[in-house]
PDB file of C-alpha atoms in Angstrom:
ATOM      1  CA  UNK K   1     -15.761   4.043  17.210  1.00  0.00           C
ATOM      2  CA  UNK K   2     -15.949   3.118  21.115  1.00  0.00           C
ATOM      3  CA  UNK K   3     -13.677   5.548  23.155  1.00  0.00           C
ATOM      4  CA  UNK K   4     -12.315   1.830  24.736  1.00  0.00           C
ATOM      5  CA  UNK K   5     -11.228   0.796  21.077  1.00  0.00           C
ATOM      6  CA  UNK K   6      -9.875   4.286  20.519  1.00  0.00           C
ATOM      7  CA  UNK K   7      -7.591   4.120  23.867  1.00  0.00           C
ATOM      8  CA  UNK K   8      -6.577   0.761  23.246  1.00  0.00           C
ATOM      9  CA  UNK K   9      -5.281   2.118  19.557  1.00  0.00           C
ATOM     10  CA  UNK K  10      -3.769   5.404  20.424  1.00  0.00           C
ATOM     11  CA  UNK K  11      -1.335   3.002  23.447  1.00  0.00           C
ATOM     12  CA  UNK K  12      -0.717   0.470  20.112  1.00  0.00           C
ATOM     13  CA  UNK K  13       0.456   3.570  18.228  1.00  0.00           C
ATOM     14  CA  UNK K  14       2.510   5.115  20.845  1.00  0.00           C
ATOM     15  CA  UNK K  15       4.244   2.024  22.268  1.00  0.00           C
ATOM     16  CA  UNK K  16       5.361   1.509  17.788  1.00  0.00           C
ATOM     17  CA  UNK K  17       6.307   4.551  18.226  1.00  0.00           C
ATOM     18  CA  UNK K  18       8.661   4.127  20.958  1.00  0.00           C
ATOM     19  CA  UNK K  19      10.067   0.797  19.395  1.00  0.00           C
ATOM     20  CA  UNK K  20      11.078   2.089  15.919  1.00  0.00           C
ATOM     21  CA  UNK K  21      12.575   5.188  17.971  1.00  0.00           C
ATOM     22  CA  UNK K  22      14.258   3.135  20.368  1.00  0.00           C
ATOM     23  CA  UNK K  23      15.730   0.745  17.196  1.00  0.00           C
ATOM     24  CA  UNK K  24      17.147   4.359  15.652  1.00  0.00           C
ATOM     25  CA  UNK K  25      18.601   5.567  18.158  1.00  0.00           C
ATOM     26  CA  UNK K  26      20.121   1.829  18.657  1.00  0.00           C
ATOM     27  CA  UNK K  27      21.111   1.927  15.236  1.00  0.00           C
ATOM     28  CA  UNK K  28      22.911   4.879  15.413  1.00  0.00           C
ATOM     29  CA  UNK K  29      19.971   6.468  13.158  1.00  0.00           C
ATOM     30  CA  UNK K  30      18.005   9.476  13.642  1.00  0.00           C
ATOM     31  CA  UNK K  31      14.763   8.254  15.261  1.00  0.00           C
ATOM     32  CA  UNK K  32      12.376   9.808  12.066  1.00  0.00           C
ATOM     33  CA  UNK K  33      14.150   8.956   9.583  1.00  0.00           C
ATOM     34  CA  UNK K  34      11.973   5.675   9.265  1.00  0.00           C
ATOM     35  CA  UNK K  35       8.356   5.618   8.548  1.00  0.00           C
ATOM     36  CA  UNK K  36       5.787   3.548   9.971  1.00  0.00           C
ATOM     37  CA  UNK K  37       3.230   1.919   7.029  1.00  0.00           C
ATOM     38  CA  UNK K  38       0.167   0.747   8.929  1.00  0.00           C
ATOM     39  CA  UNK K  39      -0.684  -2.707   7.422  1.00  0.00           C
ATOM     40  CA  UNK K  40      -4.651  -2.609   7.901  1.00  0.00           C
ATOM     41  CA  UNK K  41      -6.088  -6.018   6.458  1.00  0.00           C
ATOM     42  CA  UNK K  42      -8.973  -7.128   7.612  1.00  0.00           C
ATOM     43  CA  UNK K  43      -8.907  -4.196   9.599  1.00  0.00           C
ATOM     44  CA  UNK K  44     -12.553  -2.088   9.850  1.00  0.00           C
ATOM     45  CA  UNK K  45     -12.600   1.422   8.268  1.00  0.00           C
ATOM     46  CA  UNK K  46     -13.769   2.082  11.489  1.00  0.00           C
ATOM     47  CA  UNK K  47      -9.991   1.841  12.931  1.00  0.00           C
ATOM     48  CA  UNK K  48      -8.170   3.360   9.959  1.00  0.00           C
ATOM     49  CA  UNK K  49     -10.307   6.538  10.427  1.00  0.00           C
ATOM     50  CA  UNK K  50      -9.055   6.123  14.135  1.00  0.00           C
ATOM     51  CA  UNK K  51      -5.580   5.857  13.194  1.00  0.00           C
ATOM     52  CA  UNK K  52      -5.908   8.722  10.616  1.00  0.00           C
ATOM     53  CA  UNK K  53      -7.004  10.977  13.645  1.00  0.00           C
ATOM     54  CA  UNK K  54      -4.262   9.969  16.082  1.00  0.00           C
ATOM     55  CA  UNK K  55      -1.860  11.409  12.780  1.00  0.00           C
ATOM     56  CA  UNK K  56      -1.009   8.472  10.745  1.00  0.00           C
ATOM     57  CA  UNK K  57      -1.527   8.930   7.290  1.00  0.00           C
ATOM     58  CA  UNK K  58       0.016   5.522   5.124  1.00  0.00           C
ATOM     59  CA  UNK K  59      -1.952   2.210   5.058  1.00  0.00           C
ATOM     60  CA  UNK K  60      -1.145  -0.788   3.541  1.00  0.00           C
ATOM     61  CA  UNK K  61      -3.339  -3.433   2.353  1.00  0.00           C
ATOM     62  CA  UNK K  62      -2.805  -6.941   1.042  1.00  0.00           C
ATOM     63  CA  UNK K  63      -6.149  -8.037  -0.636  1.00  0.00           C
ATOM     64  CA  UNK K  64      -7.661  -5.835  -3.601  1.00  0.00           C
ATOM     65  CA  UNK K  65     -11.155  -6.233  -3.000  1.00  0.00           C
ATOM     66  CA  UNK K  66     -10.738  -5.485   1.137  1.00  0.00           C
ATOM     67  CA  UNK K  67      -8.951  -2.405   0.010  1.00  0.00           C
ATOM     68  CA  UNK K  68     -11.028  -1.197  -2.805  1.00  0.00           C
ATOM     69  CA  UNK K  69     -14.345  -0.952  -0.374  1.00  0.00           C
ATOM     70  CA  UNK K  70     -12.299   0.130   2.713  1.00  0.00           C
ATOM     71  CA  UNK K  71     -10.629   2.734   0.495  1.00  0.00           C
ATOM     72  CA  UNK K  72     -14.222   4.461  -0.544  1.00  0.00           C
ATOM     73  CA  UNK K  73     -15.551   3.824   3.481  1.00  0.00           C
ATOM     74  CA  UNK K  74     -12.802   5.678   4.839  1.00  0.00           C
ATOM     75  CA  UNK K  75     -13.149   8.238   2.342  1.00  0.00           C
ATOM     76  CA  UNK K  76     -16.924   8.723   3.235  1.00  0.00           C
ATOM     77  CA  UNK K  77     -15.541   8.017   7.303  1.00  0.00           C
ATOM     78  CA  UNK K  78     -13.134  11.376   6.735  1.00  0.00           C
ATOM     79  CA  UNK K  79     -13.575  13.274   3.533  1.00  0.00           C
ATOM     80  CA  UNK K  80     -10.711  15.502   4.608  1.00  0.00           C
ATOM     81  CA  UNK K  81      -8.409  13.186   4.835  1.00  0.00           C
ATOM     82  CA  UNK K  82      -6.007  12.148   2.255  1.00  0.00           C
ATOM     83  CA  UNK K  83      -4.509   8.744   3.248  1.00  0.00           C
ATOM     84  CA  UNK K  84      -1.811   7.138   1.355  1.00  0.00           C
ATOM     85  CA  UNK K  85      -2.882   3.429   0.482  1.00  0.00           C
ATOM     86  CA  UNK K  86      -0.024   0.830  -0.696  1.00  0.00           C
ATOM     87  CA  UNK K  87      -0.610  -2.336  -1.992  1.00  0.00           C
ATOM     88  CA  UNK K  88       1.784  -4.694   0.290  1.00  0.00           C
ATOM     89  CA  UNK K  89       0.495  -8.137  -0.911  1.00  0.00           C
ATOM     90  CA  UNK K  90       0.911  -9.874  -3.613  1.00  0.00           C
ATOM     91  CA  UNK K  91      -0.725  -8.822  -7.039  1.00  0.00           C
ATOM     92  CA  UNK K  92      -2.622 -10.800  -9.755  1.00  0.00           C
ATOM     93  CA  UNK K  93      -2.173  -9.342 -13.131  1.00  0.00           C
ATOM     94  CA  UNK K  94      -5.684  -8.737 -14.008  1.00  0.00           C
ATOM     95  CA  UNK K  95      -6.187  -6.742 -10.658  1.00  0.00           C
ATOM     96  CA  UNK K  96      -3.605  -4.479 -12.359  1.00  0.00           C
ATOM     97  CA  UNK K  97      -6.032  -1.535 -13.575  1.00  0.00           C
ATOM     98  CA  UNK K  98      -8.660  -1.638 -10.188  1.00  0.00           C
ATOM     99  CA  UNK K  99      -5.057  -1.202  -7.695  1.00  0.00           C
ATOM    100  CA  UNK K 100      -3.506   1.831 -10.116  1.00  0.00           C
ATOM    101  CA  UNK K 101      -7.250   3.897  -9.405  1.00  0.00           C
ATOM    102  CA  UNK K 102      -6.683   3.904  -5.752  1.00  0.00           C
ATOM    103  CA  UNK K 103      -2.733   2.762  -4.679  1.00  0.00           C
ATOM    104  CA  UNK K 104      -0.246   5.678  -4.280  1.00  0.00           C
ATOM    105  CA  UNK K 105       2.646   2.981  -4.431  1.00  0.00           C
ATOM    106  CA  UNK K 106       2.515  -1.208  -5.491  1.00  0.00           C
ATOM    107  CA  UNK K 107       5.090  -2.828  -3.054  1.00  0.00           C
ATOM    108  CA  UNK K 108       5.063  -6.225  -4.068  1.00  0.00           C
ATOM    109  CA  UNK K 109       6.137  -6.030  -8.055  1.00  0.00           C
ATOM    110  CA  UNK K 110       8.193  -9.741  -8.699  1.00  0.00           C
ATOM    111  CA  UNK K 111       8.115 -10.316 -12.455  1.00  0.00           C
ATOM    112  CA  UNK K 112       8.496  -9.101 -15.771  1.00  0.00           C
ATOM    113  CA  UNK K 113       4.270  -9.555 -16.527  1.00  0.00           C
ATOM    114  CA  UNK K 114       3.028  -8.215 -13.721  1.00  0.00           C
ATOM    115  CA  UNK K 115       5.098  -4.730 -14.207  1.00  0.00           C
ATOM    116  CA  UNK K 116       3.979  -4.917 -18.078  1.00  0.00           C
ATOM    117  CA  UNK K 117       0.246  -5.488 -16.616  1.00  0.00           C
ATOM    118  CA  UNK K 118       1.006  -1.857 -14.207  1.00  0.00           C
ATOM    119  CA  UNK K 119       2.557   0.170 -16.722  1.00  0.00           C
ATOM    120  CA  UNK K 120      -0.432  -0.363 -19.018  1.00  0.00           C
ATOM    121  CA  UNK K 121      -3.092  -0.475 -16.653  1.00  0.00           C
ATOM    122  CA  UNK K 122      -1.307   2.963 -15.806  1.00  0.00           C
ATOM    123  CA  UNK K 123      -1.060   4.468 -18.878  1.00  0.00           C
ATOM    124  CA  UNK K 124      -4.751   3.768 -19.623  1.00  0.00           C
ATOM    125  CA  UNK K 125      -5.556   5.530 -15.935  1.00  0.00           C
ATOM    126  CA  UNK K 126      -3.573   8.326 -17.531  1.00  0.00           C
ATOM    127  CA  UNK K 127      -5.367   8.330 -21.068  1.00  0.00           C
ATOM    128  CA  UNK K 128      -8.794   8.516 -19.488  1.00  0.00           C
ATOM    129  CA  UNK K 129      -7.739  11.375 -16.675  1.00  0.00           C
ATOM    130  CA  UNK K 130      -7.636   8.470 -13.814  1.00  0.00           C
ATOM    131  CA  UNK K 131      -4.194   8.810 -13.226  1.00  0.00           C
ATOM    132  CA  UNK K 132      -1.673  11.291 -13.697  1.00  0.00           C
ATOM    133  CA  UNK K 133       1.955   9.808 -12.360  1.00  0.00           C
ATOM    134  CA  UNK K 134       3.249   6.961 -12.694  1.00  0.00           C
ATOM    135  CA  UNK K 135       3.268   4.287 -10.228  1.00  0.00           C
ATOM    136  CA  UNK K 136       6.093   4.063  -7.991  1.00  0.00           C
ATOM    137  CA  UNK K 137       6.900   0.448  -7.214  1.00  0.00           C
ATOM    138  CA  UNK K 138       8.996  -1.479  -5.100  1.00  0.00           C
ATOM    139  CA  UNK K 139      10.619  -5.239  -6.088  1.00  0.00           C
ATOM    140  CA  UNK K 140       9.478  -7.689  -3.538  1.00  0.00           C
ATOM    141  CA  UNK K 141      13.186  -9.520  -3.361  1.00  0.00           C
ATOM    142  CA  UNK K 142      12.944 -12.759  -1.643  1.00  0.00           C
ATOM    143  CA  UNK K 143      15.794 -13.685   0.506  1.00  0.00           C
ATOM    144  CA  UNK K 144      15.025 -17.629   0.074  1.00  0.00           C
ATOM    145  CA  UNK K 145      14.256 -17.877  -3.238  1.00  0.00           C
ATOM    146  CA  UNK K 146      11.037 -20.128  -2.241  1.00  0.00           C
ATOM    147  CA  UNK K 147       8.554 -19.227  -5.470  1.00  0.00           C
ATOM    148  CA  UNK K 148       5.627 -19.680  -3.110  1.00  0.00           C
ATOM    149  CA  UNK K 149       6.465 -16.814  -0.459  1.00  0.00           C
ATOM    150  CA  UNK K 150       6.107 -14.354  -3.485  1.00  0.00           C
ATOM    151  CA  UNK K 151       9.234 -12.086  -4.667  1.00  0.00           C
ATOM    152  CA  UNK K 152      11.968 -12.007  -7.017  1.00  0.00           C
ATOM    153  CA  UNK K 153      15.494 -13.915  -6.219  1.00  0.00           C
ATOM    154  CA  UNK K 154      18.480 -12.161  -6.613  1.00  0.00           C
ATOM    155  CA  UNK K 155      20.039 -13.312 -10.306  1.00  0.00           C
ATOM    156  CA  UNK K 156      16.489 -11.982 -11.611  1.00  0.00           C
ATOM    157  CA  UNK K 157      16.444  -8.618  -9.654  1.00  0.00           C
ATOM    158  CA  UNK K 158      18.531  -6.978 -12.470  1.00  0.00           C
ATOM    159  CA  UNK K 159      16.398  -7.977 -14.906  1.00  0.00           C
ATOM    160  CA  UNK K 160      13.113  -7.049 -13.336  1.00  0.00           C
ATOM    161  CA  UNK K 161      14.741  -3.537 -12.133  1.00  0.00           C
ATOM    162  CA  UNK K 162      15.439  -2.988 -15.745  1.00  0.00           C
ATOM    163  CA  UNK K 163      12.151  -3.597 -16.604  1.00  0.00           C
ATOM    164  CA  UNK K 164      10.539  -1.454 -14.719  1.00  0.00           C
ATOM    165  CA  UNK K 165      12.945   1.423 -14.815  1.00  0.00           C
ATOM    166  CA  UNK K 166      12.339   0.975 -18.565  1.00  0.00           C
ATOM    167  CA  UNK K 167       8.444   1.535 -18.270  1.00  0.00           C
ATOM    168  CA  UNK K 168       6.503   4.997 -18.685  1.00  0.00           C
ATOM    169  CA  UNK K 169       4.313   4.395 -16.379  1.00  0.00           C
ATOM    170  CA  UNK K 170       5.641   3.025 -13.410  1.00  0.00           C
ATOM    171  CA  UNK K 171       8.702   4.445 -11.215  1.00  0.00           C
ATOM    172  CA  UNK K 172      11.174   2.661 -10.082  1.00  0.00           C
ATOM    173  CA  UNK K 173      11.344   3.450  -5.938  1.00  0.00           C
ATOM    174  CA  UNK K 174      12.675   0.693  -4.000  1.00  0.00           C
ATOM    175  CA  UNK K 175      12.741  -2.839  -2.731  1.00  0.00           C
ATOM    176  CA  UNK K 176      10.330  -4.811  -0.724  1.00  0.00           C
ATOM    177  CA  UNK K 177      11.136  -7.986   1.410  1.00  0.00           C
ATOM    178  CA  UNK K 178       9.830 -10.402   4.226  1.00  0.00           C
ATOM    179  CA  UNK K 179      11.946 -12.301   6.271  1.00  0.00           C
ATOM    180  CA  UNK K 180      11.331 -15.737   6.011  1.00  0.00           C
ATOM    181  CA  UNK K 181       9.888 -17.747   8.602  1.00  0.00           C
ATOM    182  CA  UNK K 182      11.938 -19.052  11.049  1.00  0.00           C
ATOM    183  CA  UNK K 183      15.111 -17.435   9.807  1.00  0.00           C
ATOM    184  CA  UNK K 184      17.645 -15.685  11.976  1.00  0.00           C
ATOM    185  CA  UNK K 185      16.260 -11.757  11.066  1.00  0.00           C
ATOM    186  CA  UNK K 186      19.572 -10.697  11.236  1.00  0.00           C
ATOM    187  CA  UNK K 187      20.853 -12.799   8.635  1.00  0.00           C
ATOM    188  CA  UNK K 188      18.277 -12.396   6.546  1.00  0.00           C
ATOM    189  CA  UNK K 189      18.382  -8.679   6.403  1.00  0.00           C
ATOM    190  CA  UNK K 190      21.906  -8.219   6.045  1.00  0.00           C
ATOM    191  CA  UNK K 191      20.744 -10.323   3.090  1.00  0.00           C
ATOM    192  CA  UNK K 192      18.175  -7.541   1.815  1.00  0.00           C
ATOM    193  CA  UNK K 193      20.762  -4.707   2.516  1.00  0.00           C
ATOM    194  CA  UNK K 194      23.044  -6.211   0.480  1.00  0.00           C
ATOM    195  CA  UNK K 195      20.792  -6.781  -2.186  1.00  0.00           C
ATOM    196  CA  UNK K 196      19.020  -2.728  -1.521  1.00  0.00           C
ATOM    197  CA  UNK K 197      22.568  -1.336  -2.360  1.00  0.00           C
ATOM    198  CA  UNK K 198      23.133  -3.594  -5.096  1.00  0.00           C
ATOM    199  CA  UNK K 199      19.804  -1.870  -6.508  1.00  0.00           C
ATOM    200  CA  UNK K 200      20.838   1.296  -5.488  1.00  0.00           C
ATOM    201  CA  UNK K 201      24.294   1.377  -7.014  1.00  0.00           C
ATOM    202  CA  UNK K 202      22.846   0.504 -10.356  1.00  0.00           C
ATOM    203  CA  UNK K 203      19.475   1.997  -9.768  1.00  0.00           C
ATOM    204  CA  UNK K 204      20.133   5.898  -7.962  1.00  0.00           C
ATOM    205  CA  UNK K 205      16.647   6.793  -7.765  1.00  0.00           C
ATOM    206  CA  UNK K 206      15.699   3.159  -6.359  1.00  0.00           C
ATOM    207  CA  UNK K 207      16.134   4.579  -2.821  1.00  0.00           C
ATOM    208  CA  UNK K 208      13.619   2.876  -0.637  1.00  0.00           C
ATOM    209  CA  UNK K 209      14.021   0.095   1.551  1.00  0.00           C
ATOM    210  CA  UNK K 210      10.570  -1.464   2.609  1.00  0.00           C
ATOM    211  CA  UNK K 211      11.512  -4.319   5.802  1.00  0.00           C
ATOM    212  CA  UNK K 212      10.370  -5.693   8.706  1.00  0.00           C
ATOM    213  CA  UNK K 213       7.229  -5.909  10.781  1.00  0.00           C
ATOM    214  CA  UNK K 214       5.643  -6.312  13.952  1.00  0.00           C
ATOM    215  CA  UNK K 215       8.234  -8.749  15.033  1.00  0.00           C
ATOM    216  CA  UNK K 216      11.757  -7.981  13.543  1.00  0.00           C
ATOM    217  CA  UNK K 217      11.305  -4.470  12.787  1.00  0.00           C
ATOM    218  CA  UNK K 218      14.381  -3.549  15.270  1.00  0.00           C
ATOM    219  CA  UNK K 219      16.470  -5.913  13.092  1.00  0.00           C
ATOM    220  CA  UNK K 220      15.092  -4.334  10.361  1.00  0.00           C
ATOM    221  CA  UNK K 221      15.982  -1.092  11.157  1.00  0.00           C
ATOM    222  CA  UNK K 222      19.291  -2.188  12.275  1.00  0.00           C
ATOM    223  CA  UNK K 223      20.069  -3.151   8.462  1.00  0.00           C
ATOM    224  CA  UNK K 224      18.924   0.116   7.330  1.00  0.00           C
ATOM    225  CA  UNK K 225      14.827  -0.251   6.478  1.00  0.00           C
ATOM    226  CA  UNK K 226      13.126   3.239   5.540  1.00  0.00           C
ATOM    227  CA  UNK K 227       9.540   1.643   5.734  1.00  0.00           C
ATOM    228  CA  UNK K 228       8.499  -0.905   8.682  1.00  0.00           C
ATOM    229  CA  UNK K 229       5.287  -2.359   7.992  1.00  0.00           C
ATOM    230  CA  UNK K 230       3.384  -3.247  10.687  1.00  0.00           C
ATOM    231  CA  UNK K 231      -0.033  -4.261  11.914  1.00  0.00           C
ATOM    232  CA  UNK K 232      -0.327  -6.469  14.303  1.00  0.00           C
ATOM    233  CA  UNK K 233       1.511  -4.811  17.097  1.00  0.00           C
ATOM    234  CA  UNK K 234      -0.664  -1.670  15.825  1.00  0.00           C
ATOM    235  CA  UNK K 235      -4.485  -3.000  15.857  1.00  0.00           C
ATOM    236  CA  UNK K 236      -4.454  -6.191  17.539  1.00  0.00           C
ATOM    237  CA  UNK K 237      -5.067  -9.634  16.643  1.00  0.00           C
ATOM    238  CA  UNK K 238      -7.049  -9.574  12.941  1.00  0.00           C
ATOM    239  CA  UNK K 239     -10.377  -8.581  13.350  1.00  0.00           C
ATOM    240  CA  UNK K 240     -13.456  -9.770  10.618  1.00  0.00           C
ATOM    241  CA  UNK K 241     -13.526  -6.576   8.334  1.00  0.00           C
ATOM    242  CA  UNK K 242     -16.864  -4.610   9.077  1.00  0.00           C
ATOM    243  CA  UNK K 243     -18.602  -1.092   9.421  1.00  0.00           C
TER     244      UNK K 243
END
C-alpha cells in the first residue's frame, strides 16, 4: 500500500467520521452511538488492511465470491486482525452454506426460502465444528415494494420476522433498508423507522437498524439508524478488485 493511497484513506475516514458525528449531535444523539460498516466491494484487500490499521474493524460486502477471496487475502494481509465481514447484498439460496463459513451477520434476508436455506446451511456449519452461533440477520424491508430492488414489503415483514425468529440457527437482529432512488430520504426513512419499531415492538431483541449510505446517511441518522453503510465516500470511486 502507497503512503499516497494510505493518506488519501485515513482523510476519507476522518471526514465520515466527522459527518455521522456532526448528524448525532444534529439529531440530538450521542455522536457513537452509531457505527460505521465499511461497504468494501470491489475494493482491494490492499485497502481493507489499510482501513483495519487506521481502527475500523466491520466490512461489508455485496458479492460472495469478491468476499470469499478478499476474506482469506486480508486474513493472510493481517493475521492479527479479526475483522467483522457482513453480507450487505443480496443472497442466492445456494450461496447459503459458503456466506455462514465466513459472515459474522447476513443483512439482506427477504423471504421465507432464503432464511430456511441459512438456518440449515447453519446448522450443518455447526454439526461439522464450522460454526458455533447462529447467524444474526437483518430483514432487508423495502420501502417501495419494487420486487427488483431486493427486500421484503411491509404486510410480509411479520411473516418473515416470524420465520426467522422461529429458526435455530439464525438470530433475529434487526432490519436492513435502502432508500430508493430518487425518493425524498426523509420520507423514506421515516418510512423504515416506522416499520424498525413495528419490528421492535413485536420483536424485543430485533434491535438494529441498518440505513443509509454515503449520500443520506445524515437523514438516516436523523430517523434513528444504528449502522450507516458506506463506501463510496470512504474509498473512492470503485476500483477493479486486485492484490
Amino acid at each position: 500500500m502507497d503512503s499516497e493511497r494510505r493518506q488519501e484513506l485515513a482523510g476519507r475516514l476522518e471526514a465520515v467520521r466527522k459527518r455521522i458525528d456532526a448528524a448525532c449531535v444534529a439529531a440530538g444523539r450521542a455522536p457513537g452511538e452509531v457505527a460505521l460498516l465499511a461497504v468494501t466491494k470491489t475494493v482491494p484487500a490492499a485497502d481493507v488492511a489499510t482501513l483495519l490499521d487506521l481502527g475500523l474493524t466491520e466490512f461489508g460486502e455485496n458479492r460472495v465470491q469478491e468476499a470469499e477471496t478478499k476474506v482469506a487475502s486480508v486474513a493472510a494481509l493481517r493475521p492479527g486482525c479479526s475483522p467483522g465481514w457482513h453480507l450487505v447484498g443480496s443472497l442466492q439460496r445456494n450461496k447459503a452454506r459458503s456466506v455462514v463459513r465466513w459472515a459474522q451477520s447476513v443483512e439482506s434476508v427477504d423471504s421465507l426460502r432464503l432464511a430456511d436455506a441459512l438456518d440449515a446451511a447453519v446448522r450443518r456449519e455447526q454439526e461439522t465444528g464450522g460454526r458455533a452461533d447462529p447467524l444474526p440477520v437483518l430483514l432487508q424491508y423495502s420501502v417501495d415494494g419494487d420486487p427488483e430492488r431486493g427486500g421484503v414489503p411491509r404486510e410480509g415483514l411479520g411473516e418473515l420476522a416470524e420465520r426467522v425468529a422461529s429458526c435455530a440457527g439464525l438470530r433475529l437482529a434487526g432490519l436492513m433498508a435502502v432508500a430508493p432512488l430518487g425518493a425524498d430520504p426523509d420520507v423514506a426513512f421515516a418510512d423504515v423507522a416506522a416499520a424498525a419499531t413495528w419490528l421492535r415492538e413485536r420483536f424485543p431483541q430485533a434491535r438494529t437498524l441498518s440505513a443509509g449510505m454515503s449520500g443520506d446517511l445524515e437523514a438516516a441518522i436523523r430517523h434513528g439508524s444504528d449502522v450507516v453503510r458506506v463506501g463510496t465516500a470512504l474509498v473512492g470511486e470503485r476500483r477493479i478488485t486486485s492484490e
